[in-house]
Amino acid sequence: MTRASAGNFLPGIRAGLFALALGGLTAGTVSSSAQAEISAAFRQAVAEAASGSGSVAKFYRENGYQAIWTGSDEASRQRRNALLTALKETHAHGLPDRSAEVSALMQQMREVRTTRDIGTIEAALSQALVDYATDLQTGLLVPSRIDDGMVRKKHTVDGASFLAGIQDEQPYAYMRSLVPASPQYRALMREKLRLEQILAGGGWGPGVNAKKLEPSDQGPAVITLRNRLMAMGYLQRSAARSYDAALEKAVQSFQSDHGLETDGVAGAGTIAEVNKPVSNRLKSIIIAMERERWLTPDRGERHILVNLTDFTAKIVDNGDVTFETRSVVGKNTHDRRSPEFSDEMEHMVINPSWYVPRSIITKEYLPKLQSNPNAVGHIQITDRRGRVVNRGSADFSQYTARNFPFSMRQPPSSRNALGLVKFMFPNKYNIYLHDTPQKSLFAREVRAFSHGCIRLAQPFEFAYALLAKQSENPKEFFHRILSSGKETKVPLEQKVPVHIIYRTAVVSGKGRAEFRRDAYGRDAKVWAALERAGVVLPGVQG
């Protein structure tokens, strides 16, 4: 739709009727009583049409029911143009196509005959803007309705402010300003367009039909792998027919971008990822755009980013990753998957005790104690007063998960389940970041083993990075407390936002899209919900 066609939708409406509705004609043109009657009819129509939307109704109450769309002036025409143009381009954001809605609005405007009709379309245009802006800035879906581990609360927006914004600012510039400003969102938009063009061109070619390919191999499968990596941009044009050094390097680059071990061998896992079609990757990008909309625009100049799908934890300062470490996340079972949410890190505990969660006590430890009172001997059992329970005199067989009266605690030590430091952002999910004595797990490609908390491969270095903002010698400060062996709480002078996210698609700082596997199957649920809401891939509309 051109800007001109978006604005010239009112050929059947008398300009004077608009002016009357807005009180724009002079008293000499019509009687004051007729003017008042028309103005009242317009206000009533707007009020009735907006009654189902609190934000739209609020806006018109506050502005005295003055029209912003249905005037015959240039400003109103520009607003209509800008809105309808944006509604025709929702596909660029991976949102449902709204062209049918635009057509309906256009038809409704062409059929305007009365002042009441004008008031109704005035409210309809306002509602269209509020719906569009809300979806674009906070997302189309409600995370918690999709999966019980997606407990993220979306940031809220004031719909009335969108209407005030387009009234007060240049309409086209204002509509552009509604697009999420994060560099990641803009990068995902570009990648979406790129993949759509590849999809329209037929994709990356045939898939690789092999179980494993490695350096020095030859044959049709090697050529197919070569061609597919060339199409993906990992390999320069080549006529090589063997698994040579250039192909090995390309495989390593692909593996790095897809969270795989970079051994240069195209094993079953690598081939499965190479064979993922363009449509699959495009879905991941669209899902990532929706997830990006869920995050608050203010992430924090310094914040911690934990991506559950690529098993990393990062410290980000002013948009740059200043520290990164491998992580272990919750095991892929219903009661252990790590949740997605944001909070603020307030302190760290050096030489922490591990206070065993009630769920672990009753599900894992109580059955063991019932079989052997001396089981899990490294854990202290304490009563409500904190006194250590004598295992020899306790009859654990009399207790159930419901009435077990004791707590369990592992004192500070190098064998403590939390290791030697934990990082706290108090939350009702009892999730935090911490050290671990199980260092071997960090060498795994898939690192989902915990009860839900996030274990860090380099917890000391993570602590140094956090303490650097408040200590001249953070390493010396940390180890002085560590060597004391005493459980010590160290407040962070400035709280640090923590965002636990789940992204199977990200665009790196180098501009290349990276993909991860859907570790918990959550993205499959998000895509199904997006489809139910009307999101489709190009070429499959209808």
PDB file of N, CA and C in Angstrom, residues 354-449:
ATOM      1  N   TRP A 354      24.695 -25.644  52.058  1.00  0.00           N
ATOM      2  CA  TRP A 354      23.615 -26.013  51.151  1.00  0.00           C
ATOM      3  C   TRP A 354      22.425 -26.436  51.988  1.00  0.00           C
ATOM      4  N   TYR A 355      21.397 -25.640  51.955  1.00  0.00           N
ATOM      5  CA  TYR A 355      20.154 -25.971  52.640  1.00  0.00           C
ATOM      6  C   TYR A 355      19.288 -26.737  51.646  1.00  0.00           C
ATOM      7  N   VAL A 356      19.152 -28.016  51.874  1.00  0.00           N
ATOM      8  CA  VAL A 356      18.537 -28.904  50.887  1.00  0.00           C
ATOM      9  C   VAL A 356      17.072 -28.527  50.685  1.00  0.00           C
ATOM     10  N   PRO A 357      16.669 -28.290  49.450  1.00  0.00           N
ATOM     11  CA  PRO A 357      15.268 -27.972  49.176  1.00  0.00           C
ATOM     12  C   PRO A 357      14.335 -29.082  49.643  1.00  0.00           C
ATOM     13  N   ARG A 358      13.158 -28.684  50.067  1.00  0.00           N
ATOM     14  CA  ARG A 358      12.188 -29.645  50.597  1.00  0.00           C
ATOM     15  C   ARG A 358      11.876 -30.738  49.570  1.00  0.00           C
ATOM     16  N   SER A 359      11.809 -30.367  48.313  1.00  0.00           N
ATOM     17  CA  SER A 359      11.467 -31.357  47.287  1.00  0.00           C
ATOM     18  C   SER A 359      12.527 -32.446  47.193  1.00  0.00           C
ATOM     19  N   ILE A 360      13.805 -32.072  47.333  1.00  0.00           N
ATOM     20  CA  ILE A 360      14.879 -33.065  47.270  1.00  0.00           C
ATOM     21  C   ILE A 360      14.877 -33.925  48.530  1.00  0.00           C
ATOM     22  N   ILE A 361      14.621 -33.295  49.673  1.00  0.00           N
ATOM     23  CA  ILE A 361      14.562 -34.058  50.935  1.00  0.00           C
ATOM     24  C   ILE A 361      13.531 -35.177  50.835  1.00  0.00           C
ATOM     25  N   THR A 362      12.319 -34.819  50.413  1.00  0.00           N
ATOM     26  CA  THR A 362      11.220 -35.795  50.457  1.00  0.00           C
ATOM     27  C   THR A 362      11.268 -36.791  49.303  1.00  0.00           C
ATOM     28  N   LYS A 363      11.730 -36.349  48.138  1.00  0.00           N
ATOM     29  CA  LYS A 363      11.727 -37.245  46.983  1.00  0.00           C
ATOM     30  C   LYS A 363      12.954 -38.131  46.909  1.00  0.00           C
ATOM     31  N   GLU A 364      14.115 -37.602  47.352  1.00  0.00           N
ATOM     32  CA  GLU A 364      15.362 -38.335  47.167  1.00  0.00           C
ATOM     33  C   GLU A 364      15.962 -38.857  48.471  1.00  0.00           C
ATOM     34  N   TYR A 365      15.991 -38.002  49.501  1.00  0.00           N
ATOM     35  CA  TYR A 365      16.719 -38.381  50.711  1.00  0.00           C
ATOM     36  C   TYR A 365      15.881 -39.172  51.713  1.00  0.00           C
ATOM     37  N   LEU A 366      14.613 -38.852  51.875  1.00  0.00           N
ATOM     38  CA  LEU A 366      13.793 -39.577  52.842  1.00  0.00           C
ATOM     39  C   LEU A 366      13.730 -41.073  52.539  1.00  0.00           C
ATOM     40  N   PRO A 367      13.494 -41.483  51.286  1.00  0.00           N
ATOM     41  CA  PRO A 367      13.493 -42.936  51.020  1.00  0.00           C
ATOM     42  C   PRO A 367      14.817 -43.604  51.388  1.00  0.00           C
ATOM     43  N   LYS A 368      15.928 -42.893  51.167  1.00  0.00           N
ATOM     44  CA  LYS A 368      17.231 -43.460  51.525  1.00  0.00           C
ATOM     45  C   LYS A 368      17.374 -43.578  53.040  1.00  0.00           C
ATOM     46  N   LEU A 369      16.922 -42.574  53.775  1.00  0.00           N
ATOM     47  CA  LEU A 369      17.009 -42.603  55.242  1.00  0.00           C
ATOM     48  C   LEU A 369      16.118 -43.691  55.821  1.00  0.00           C
ATOM     49  N   GLN A 370      15.001 -43.946  55.169  1.00  0.00           N
ATOM     50  CA  GLN A 370      14.104 -45.001  55.655  1.00  0.00           C
ATOM     51  C   GLN A 370      14.737 -46.375  55.491  1.00  0.00           C
ATOM     52  N   SER A 371      15.587 -46.507  54.464  1.00  0.00           N
ATOM     53  CA  SER A 371      16.284 -47.782  54.263  1.00  0.00           C
ATOM     54  C   SER A 371      17.533 -47.875  55.128  1.00  0.00           C
ATOM     55  N   ASN A 372      18.180 -46.721  55.341  1.00  0.00           N
ATOM     56  CA  ASN A 372      19.427 -46.692  56.102  1.00  0.00           C
ATOM     57  C   ASN A 372      19.566 -45.332  56.770  1.00  0.00           C
ATOM     58  N   PRO A 373      19.390 -45.237  58.098  1.00  0.00           N
ATOM     59  CA  PRO A 373      19.445 -43.953  58.802  1.00  0.00           C
ATOM     60  C   PRO A 373      20.768 -43.212  58.614  1.00  0.00           C
ATOM     61  N   ASN A 374      21.818 -43.943  58.229  1.00  0.00           N
ATOM     62  CA  ASN A 374      23.129 -43.306  58.062  1.00  0.00           C
ATOM     63  C   ASN A 374      23.413 -42.914  56.609  1.00  0.00           C
ATOM     64  N   ALA A 375      22.396 -43.056  55.759  1.00  0.00           N
ATOM     65  CA  ALA A 375      22.575 -42.666  54.358  1.00  0.00           C
ATOM     66  C   ALA A 375      22.818 -41.160  54.257  1.00  0.00           C
ATOM     67  N   VAL A 376      23.387 -40.731  53.153  1.00  0.00           N
ATOM     68  CA  VAL A 376      23.752 -39.324  52.896  1.00  0.00           C
ATOM     69  C   VAL A 376      24.359 -38.698  54.161  1.00  0.00           C
ATOM     70  N   GLY A 377      25.386 -39.358  54.654  1.00  0.00           N
ATOM     71  CA  GLY A 377      26.001 -38.936  55.911  1.00  0.00           C
ATOM     72  C   GLY A 377      26.678 -37.587  55.858  1.00  0.00           C
ATOM     73  N   HIS A 378      26.936 -37.066  54.678  1.00  0.00           N
ATOM     74  CA  HIS A 378      27.568 -35.746  54.562  1.00  0.00           C
ATOM     75  C   HIS A 378      26.576 -34.616  54.799  1.00  0.00           C
ATOM     76  N   ILE A 379      25.289 -34.979  54.962  1.00  0.00           N
ATOM     77  CA  ILE A 379      24.243 -33.980  55.179  1.00  0.00           C
ATOM     78  C   ILE A 379      23.817 -34.003  56.649  1.00  0.00           C
ATOM     79  N   GLN A 380      23.795 -32.839  57.281  1.00  0.00           N
ATOM     80  CA  GLN A 380      23.294 -32.734  58.650  1.00  0.00           C
ATOM     81  C   GLN A 380      21.766 -32.697  58.634  1.00  0.00           C
ATOM     82  N   ILE A 381      21.168 -33.391  59.590  1.00  0.00           N
ATOM     83  CA  ILE A 381      19.714 -33.338  59.768  1.00  0.00           C
ATOM     84  C   ILE A 381      19.440 -32.519  61.016  1.00  0.00           C
ATOM     85  N   THR A 382      18.626 -31.490  60.904  1.00  0.00           N
ATOM     86  CA  THR A 382      18.378 -30.596  62.039  1.00  0.00           C
ATOM     87  C   THR A 382      16.888 -30.464  62.309  1.00  0.00           C
ATOM     88  N   ASP A 383      16.563 -30.213  63.584  1.00  0.00           N
ATOM     89  CA  ASP A 383      15.155 -30.022  63.944  1.00  0.00           C
ATOM     90  C   ASP A 383      14.773 -28.547  63.782  1.00  0.00           C
ATOM     91  N   ARG A 384      13.578 -28.211  64.207  1.00  0.00           N
ATOM     92  CA  ARG A 384      13.074 -26.851  64.002  1.00  0.00           C
ATOM     93  C   ARG A 384      13.887 -25.800  64.749  1.00  0.00           C
ATOM     94  N   ARG A 385      14.611 -26.226  65.803  1.00  0.00           N
ATOM     95  CA  ARG A 385      15.452 -25.291  66.567  1.00  0.00           C
ATOM     96  C   ARG A 385      16.882 -25.241  66.040  1.00  0.00           C
ATOM     97  N   GLY A 386      17.149 -25.993  64.969  1.00  0.00           N
ATOM     98  CA  GLY A 386      18.488 -25.992  64.412  1.00  0.00           C
ATOM     99  C   GLY A 386      19.424 -26.981  65.057  1.00  0.00           C
ATOM    100  N   ARG A 387      18.924 -27.826  65.959  1.00  0.00           N
ATOM    101  CA  ARG A 387      19.766 -28.815  66.641  1.00  0.00           C
ATOM    102  C   ARG A 387      19.960 -30.037  65.741  1.00  0.00           C
ATOM    103  N   VAL A 388      21.173 -30.583  65.737  1.00  0.00           N
ATOM    104  CA  VAL A 388      21.485 -31.747  64.922  1.00  0.00           C
ATOM    105  C   VAL A 388      20.762 -32.975  65.474  1.00  0.00           C
ATOM    106  N   VAL A 389      20.093 -33.703  64.595  1.00  0.00           N
ATOM    107  CA  VAL A 389      19.332 -34.891  64.983  1.00  0.00           C
ATOM    108  C   VAL A 389      20.256 -36.100  65.050  1.00  0.00           C
ATOM    109  N   ASN A 390      20.112 -36.883  66.130  1.00  0.00           N
ATOM    110  CA  ASN A 390      20.866 -38.131  66.286  1.00  0.00           C
ATOM    111  C   ASN A 390      20.226 -39.187  65.382  1.00  0.00           C
ATOM    112  N   ARG A 391      20.924 -39.550  64.317  1.00  0.00           N
ATOM    113  CA  ARG A 391      20.368 -40.510  63.367  1.00  0.00           C
ATOM    114  C   ARG A 391      20.077 -41.861  64.011  1.00  0.00           C
ATOM    115  N   GLY A 392      20.924 -42.236  64.976  1.00  0.00           N
ATOM    116  CA  GLY A 392      20.765 -43.541  65.604  1.00  0.00           C
ATOM    117  C   GLY A 392      19.476 -43.682  66.377  1.00  0.00           C
ATOM    118  N   SER A 393      18.955 -42.573  66.903  1.00  0.00           N
ATOM    119  CA  SER A 393      17.738 -42.651  67.713  1.00  0.00           C
ATOM    120  C   SER A 393      16.497 -42.229  66.935  1.00  0.00           C
ATOM    121  N   ALA A 394      16.669 -41.848  65.677  1.00  0.00           N
ATOM    122  CA  ALA A 394      15.523 -41.387  64.882  1.00  0.00           C
ATOM    123  C   ALA A 394      14.923 -42.548  64.099  1.00  0.00           C
ATOM    124  N   ASP A 395      13.596 -42.594  64.051  1.00  0.00           N
ATOM    125  CA  ASP A 395      12.883 -43.620  63.292  1.00  0.00           C
ATOM    126  C   ASP A 395      12.278 -42.947  62.055  1.00  0.00           C
ATOM    127  N   PHE A 396      13.029 -42.968  60.980  1.00  0.00           N
ATOM    128  CA  PHE A 396      12.581 -42.263  59.771  1.00  0.00           C
ATOM    129  C   PHE A 396      11.421 -42.971  59.071  1.00  0.00           C
ATOM    130  N   SER A 397      11.177 -44.224  59.425  1.00  0.00           N
ATOM    131  CA  SER A 397      10.101 -44.972  58.766  1.00  0.00           C
ATOM    132  C   SER A 397       8.717 -44.427  59.124  1.00  0.00           C
ATOM    133  N   GLN A 398       8.641 -43.664  60.210  1.00  0.00           N
ATOM    134  CA  GLN A 398       7.327 -43.150  60.636  1.00  0.00           C
ATOM    135  C   GLN A 398       6.914 -41.891  59.879  1.00  0.00           C
ATOM    136  N   TYR A 399       7.827 -41.372  59.058  1.00  0.00           N
ATOM    137  CA  TYR A 399       7.532 -40.105  58.375  1.00  0.00           C
ATOM    138  C   TYR A 399       7.177 -40.316  56.910  1.00  0.00           C
ATOM    139  N   THR A 400       6.408 -39.381  56.418  1.00  0.00           N
ATOM    140  CA  THR A 400       6.065 -39.338  54.996  1.00  0.00           C
ATOM    141  C   THR A 400       6.554 -38.007  54.433  1.00  0.00           C
ATOM    142  N   ALA A 401       6.424 -37.861  53.144  1.00  0.00           N
ATOM    143  CA  ALA A 401       6.829 -36.603  52.508  1.00  0.00           C
ATOM    144  C   ALA A 401       6.056 -35.422  53.095  1.00  0.00           C
ATOM    145  N   ARG A 402       4.847 -35.693  53.577  1.00  0.00           N
ATOM    146  CA  ARG A 402       4.007 -34.604  54.091  1.00  0.00           C
ATOM    147  C   ARG A 402       4.379 -34.201  55.507  1.00  0.00           C
ATOM    148  N   ASN A 403       4.763 -35.173  56.363  1.00  0.00           N
ATOM    149  CA  ASN A 403       4.971 -34.813  57.775  1.00  0.00           C
ATOM    150  C   ASN A 403       6.424 -34.885  58.236  1.00  0.00           C
ATOM    151  N   PHE A 404       7.380 -35.051  57.310  1.00  0.00           N
ATOM    152  CA  PHE A 404       8.794 -35.092  57.701  1.00  0.00           C
ATOM    153  C   PHE A 404       9.152 -33.759  58.369  1.00  0.00           C
ATOM    154  N   PRO A 405       9.566 -33.774  59.645  1.00  0.00           N
ATOM    155  CA  PRO A 405       9.675 -32.525  60.406  1.00  0.00           C
ATOM    156  C   PRO A 405      11.054 -31.866  60.384  1.00  0.00           C
ATOM    157  N   PHE A 406      12.013 -32.467  59.680  1.00  0.00           N
ATOM    158  CA  PHE A 406      13.388 -31.990  59.796  1.00  0.00           C
ATOM    159  C   PHE A 406      13.855 -31.225  58.548  1.00  0.00           C
ATOM    160  N   SER A 407      14.909 -30.459  58.765  1.00  0.00           N
ATOM    161  CA  SER A 407      15.611 -29.809  57.666  1.00  0.00           C
ATOM    162  C   SER A 407      16.932 -30.535  57.445  1.00  0.00           C
ATOM    163  N   MET A 408      17.559 -30.289  56.309  1.00  0.00           N
ATOM    164  CA  MET A 408      18.842 -30.910  56.013  1.00  0.00           C
ATOM    165  C   MET A 408      19.790 -29.850  55.465  1.00  0.00           C
ATOM    166  N   ARG A 409      21.035 -29.940  55.912  1.00  0.00           N
ATOM    167  CA  ARG A 409      22.022 -28.924  55.560  1.00  0.00           C
ATOM    168  C   ARG A 409      23.379 -29.562  55.346  1.00  0.00           C
ATOM    169  N   GLN A 410      24.050 -29.119  54.283  1.00  0.00           N
ATOM    170  CA  GLN A 410      25.421 -29.553  54.051  1.00  0.00           C
ATOM    171  C   GLN A 410      26.341 -28.380  54.394  1.00  0.00           C
ATOM    172  N   PRO A 411      27.207 -28.522  55.397  1.00  0.00           N
ATOM    173  CA  PRO A 411      28.081 -27.416  55.805  1.00  0.00           C
ATOM    174  C   PRO A 411      29.069 -27.040  54.699  1.00  0.00           C
ATOM    175  N   PRO A 412      29.663 -25.850  54.792  1.00  0.00           N
ATOM    176  CA  PRO A 412      30.639 -25.419  53.783  1.00  0.00           C
ATOM    177  C   PRO A 412      31.807 -26.398  53.670  1.00  0.00           C
ATOM    178  N   SER A 413      32.185 -26.674  52.424  1.00  0.00           N
ATOM    179  CA  SER A 413      33.358 -27.509  52.159  1.00  0.00           C
ATOM    180  C   SER A 413      33.543 -27.569  50.655  1.00  0.00           C
ATOM    181  N   SER A 414      34.672 -28.089  50.223  1.00  0.00           N
ATOM    182  CA  SER A 414      34.923 -28.214  48.783  1.00  0.00           C
ATOM    183  C   SER A 414      34.017 -29.255  48.151  1.00  0.00           C
ATOM    184  N   ARG A 415      33.432 -30.127  48.988  1.00  0.00           N
ATOM    185  CA  ARG A 415      32.522 -31.153  48.479  1.00  0.00           C
ATOM    186  C   ARG A 415      31.068 -30.727  48.540  1.00  0.00           C
ATOM    187  N   ASN A 416      30.818 -29.512  49.032  1.00  0.00           N
ATOM    188  CA  ASN A 416      29.462 -28.997  49.130  1.00  0.00           C
ATOM    189  C   ASN A 416      28.809 -28.977  47.745  1.00  0.00           C
ATOM    190  N   ALA A 417      27.533 -29.303  47.690  1.00  0.00           N
ATOM    191  CA  ALA A 417      26.826 -29.352  46.409  1.00  0.00           C
ATOM    192  C   ALA A 417      26.848 -28.008  45.689  1.00  0.00           C
ATOM    193  N   LEU A 418      27.006 -26.923  46.459  1.00  0.00           N
ATOM    194  CA  LEU A 418      27.060 -25.591  45.862  1.00  0.00           C
ATOM    195  C   LEU A 418      28.488 -25.140  45.599  1.00  0.00           C
ATOM    196  N   GLY A 419      29.441 -26.012  45.903  1.00  0.00           N
ATOM    197  CA  GLY A 419      30.831 -25.618  45.752  1.00  0.00           C
ATOM    198  C   GLY A 419      31.211 -24.588  46.794  1.00  0.00           C
ATOM    199  N   LEU A 420      31.995 -23.599  46.391  1.00  0.00           N
ATOM    200  CA  LEU A 420      32.544 -22.643  47.354  1.00  0.00           C
ATOM    201  C   LEU A 420      31.968 -21.240  47.240  1.00  0.00           C
ATOM    202  N   VAL A 421      31.035 -21.049  46.306  1.00  0.00           N
ATOM    203  CA  VAL A 421      30.401 -19.730  46.216  1.00  0.00           C
ATOM    204  C   VAL A 421      29.064 -19.864  45.499  1.00  0.00           C
ATOM    205  N   LYS A 422      28.098 -19.081  45.955  1.00  0.00           N
ATOM    206  CA  LYS A 422      26.814 -19.016  45.265  1.00  0.00           C
ATOM    207  C   LYS A 422      26.429 -17.551  45.081  1.00  0.00           C
ATOM    208  N   PHE A 423      25.638 -17.295  44.047  1.00  0.00           N
ATOM    209  CA  PHE A 423      25.268 -15.943  43.664  1.00  0.00           C
ATOM    210  C   PHE A 423      23.748 -15.835  43.731  1.00  0.00           C
ATOM    211  N   MET A 424      23.276 -14.908  44.564  1.00  0.00           N
ATOM    212  CA  MET A 424      21.872 -14.909  44.939  1.00  0.00           C
ATOM    213  C   MET A 424      21.079 -13.753  44.327  1.00  0.00           C
ATOM    214  N   PHE A 425      19.953 -14.101  43.736  1.00  0.00           N
ATOM    215  CA  PHE A 425      18.935 -13.135  43.327  1.00  0.00           C
ATOM    216  C   PHE A 425      17.612 -13.706  43.851  1.00  0.00           C
ATOM    217  N   PRO A 426      17.305 -13.475  45.135  1.00  0.00           N
ATOM    218  CA  PRO A 426      16.194 -14.153  45.822  1.00  0.00           C
ATOM    219  C   PRO A 426      14.912 -14.158  44.992  1.00  0.00           C
ATOM    220  N   ASN A 427      14.364 -15.355  44.811  1.00  0.00           N
ATOM    221  CA  ASN A 427      13.155 -15.506  44.007  1.00  0.00           C
ATOM    222  C   ASN A 427      12.371 -16.697  44.516  1.00  0.00           C
ATOM    223  N   LYS A 428      11.095 -16.719  44.194  1.00  0.00           N
ATOM    224  CA  LYS A 428      10.215 -17.773  44.709  1.00  0.00           C
ATOM    225  C   LYS A 428      10.479 -19.129  44.070  1.00  0.00           C
ATOM    226  N   TYR A 429      11.307 -19.159  43.024  1.00  0.00           N
ATOM    227  CA  TYR A 429      11.601 -20.426  42.356  1.00  0.00           C
ATOM    228  C   TYR A 429      12.829 -21.104  42.962  1.00  0.00           C
ATOM    229  N   ASN A 430      13.490 -20.420  43.899  1.00  0.00           N
ATOM    230  CA  ASN A 430      14.689 -20.942  44.570  1.00  0.00           C
ATOM    231  C   ASN A 430      15.786 -21.287  43.562  1.00  0.00           C
ATOM    232  N   ILE A 431      15.960 -20.398  42.586  1.00  0.00           N
ATOM    233  CA  ILE A 431      16.976 -20.573  41.555  1.00  0.00           C
ATOM    234  C   ILE A 431      18.096 -19.572  41.790  1.00  0.00           C
ATOM    235  N   TYR A 432      19.330 -20.023  41.661  1.00  0.00           N
ATOM    236  CA  TYR A 432      20.480 -19.129  41.781  1.00  0.00           C
ATOM    237  C   TYR A 432      21.637 -19.724  40.988  1.00  0.00           C
ATOM    238  N   LEU A 433      22.742 -18.997  40.914  1.00  0.00           N
ATOM    239  CA  LEU A 433      23.955 -19.450  40.235  1.00  0.00           C
ATOM    240  C   LEU A 433      24.943 -19.920  41.285  1.00  0.00           C
ATOM    241  N   HIS A 434      25.717 -20.948  40.993  1.00  0.00           N
ATOM    242  CA  HIS A 434      26.652 -21.428  42.011  1.00  0.00           C
ATOM    243  C   HIS A 434      27.768 -22.282  41.423  1.00  0.00           C
ATOM    244  N   ASP A 435      28.762 -22.478  42.231  1.00  0.00           N
ATOM    245  CA  ASP A 435      29.890 -23.372  41.957  1.00  0.00           C
ATOM    246  C   ASP A 435      29.400 -24.818  42.082  1.00  0.00           C
ATOM    247  N   THR A 436      30.227 -25.775  41.738  1.00  0.00           N
ATOM    248  CA  THR A 436      29.877 -27.180  41.890  1.00  0.00           C
ATOM    249  C   THR A 436      31.157 -28.014  41.954  1.00  0.00           C
ATOM    250  N   PRO A 437      31.166 -29.100  42.720  1.00  0.00           N
ATOM    251  CA  PRO A 437      32.320 -29.997  42.700  1.00  0.00           C
ATOM    252  C   PRO A 437      32.327 -30.919  41.477  1.00  0.00           C
ATOM    253  N   GLN A 438      31.226 -30.968  40.732  1.00  0.00           N
ATOM    254  CA  GLN A 438      31.120 -31.865  39.575  1.00  0.00           C
ATOM    255  C   GLN A 438      31.645 -31.171  38.316  1.00  0.00           C
ATOM    256  N   LYS A 439      32.945 -30.940  38.279  1.00  0.00           N
ATOM    257  CA  LYS A 439      33.552 -30.183  37.183  1.00  0.00           C
ATOM    258  C   LYS A 439      33.502 -30.915  35.841  1.00  0.00           C
ATOM    259  N   SER A 440      33.459 -32.229  35.853  1.00  0.00           N
ATOM    260  CA  SER A 440      33.523 -32.985  34.599  1.00  0.00           C
ATOM    261  C   SER A 440      32.317 -32.721  33.703  1.00  0.00           C
ATOM    262  N   LEU A 441      31.202 -32.297  34.275  1.00  0.00           N
ATOM    263  CA  LEU A 441      29.997 -32.094  33.484  1.00  0.00           C
ATOM    264  C   LEU A 441      30.148 -30.956  32.479  1.00  0.00           C
ATOM    265  N   PHE A 442      31.064 -30.027  32.753  1.00  0.00           N
ATOM    266  CA  PHE A 442      31.216 -28.875  31.862  1.00  0.00           C
ATOM    267  C   PHE A 442      31.867 -29.250  30.528  1.00  0.00           C
ATOM    268  N   ALA A 443      32.422 -30.449  30.449  1.00  0.00           N
ATOM    269  CA  ALA A 443      33.025 -30.897  29.195  1.00  0.00           C
ATOM    270  C   ALA A 443      31.983 -31.490  28.252  1.00  0.00           C
ATOM    271  N   ARG A 444      30.755 -31.693  28.755  1.00  0.00           N
ATOM    272  CA  ARG A 444      29.711 -32.284  27.926  1.00  0.00           C
ATOM    273  C   ARG A 444      29.179 -31.261  26.909  1.00  0.00           C
ATOM    274  N   GLU A 445      28.683 -31.765  25.806  1.00  0.00           N
ATOM    275  CA  GLU A 445      28.075 -30.877  24.802  1.00  0.00           C
ATOM    276  C   GLU A 445      26.711 -30.395  25.278  1.00  0.00           C
ATOM    277  N   VAL A 446      25.898 -31.290  25.774  1.00  0.00           N
ATOM    278  CA  VAL A 446      24.602 -30.945  26.369  1.00  0.00           C
ATOM    279  C   VAL A 446      24.777 -30.996  27.874  1.00  0.00           C
ATOM    280  N   ARG A 447      24.479 -29.882  28.544  1.00  0.00           N
ATOM    281  CA  ARG A 447      24.780 -29.795  29.979  1.00  0.00           C
ATOM    282  C   ARG A 447      23.510 -29.492  30.789  1.00  0.00           C
ATOM    283  N   ALA A 448      22.585 -30.440  30.766  1.00  0.00           N
ATOM    284  CA  ALA A 448      21.346 -30.307  31.526  1.00  0.00           C
ATOM    285  C   ALA A 448      21.321 -31.414  32.582  1.00  0.00           C
ATOM    286  N   PHE A 449      21.833 -31.096  33.772  1.00  0.00           N
ATOM    287  CA  PHE A 449      21.990 -32.122  34.815  1.00  0.00           C
ATOM    288  C   PHE A 449      21.514 -31.679  36.202  1.00  0.00           C
TER     289      PHE A 449
END
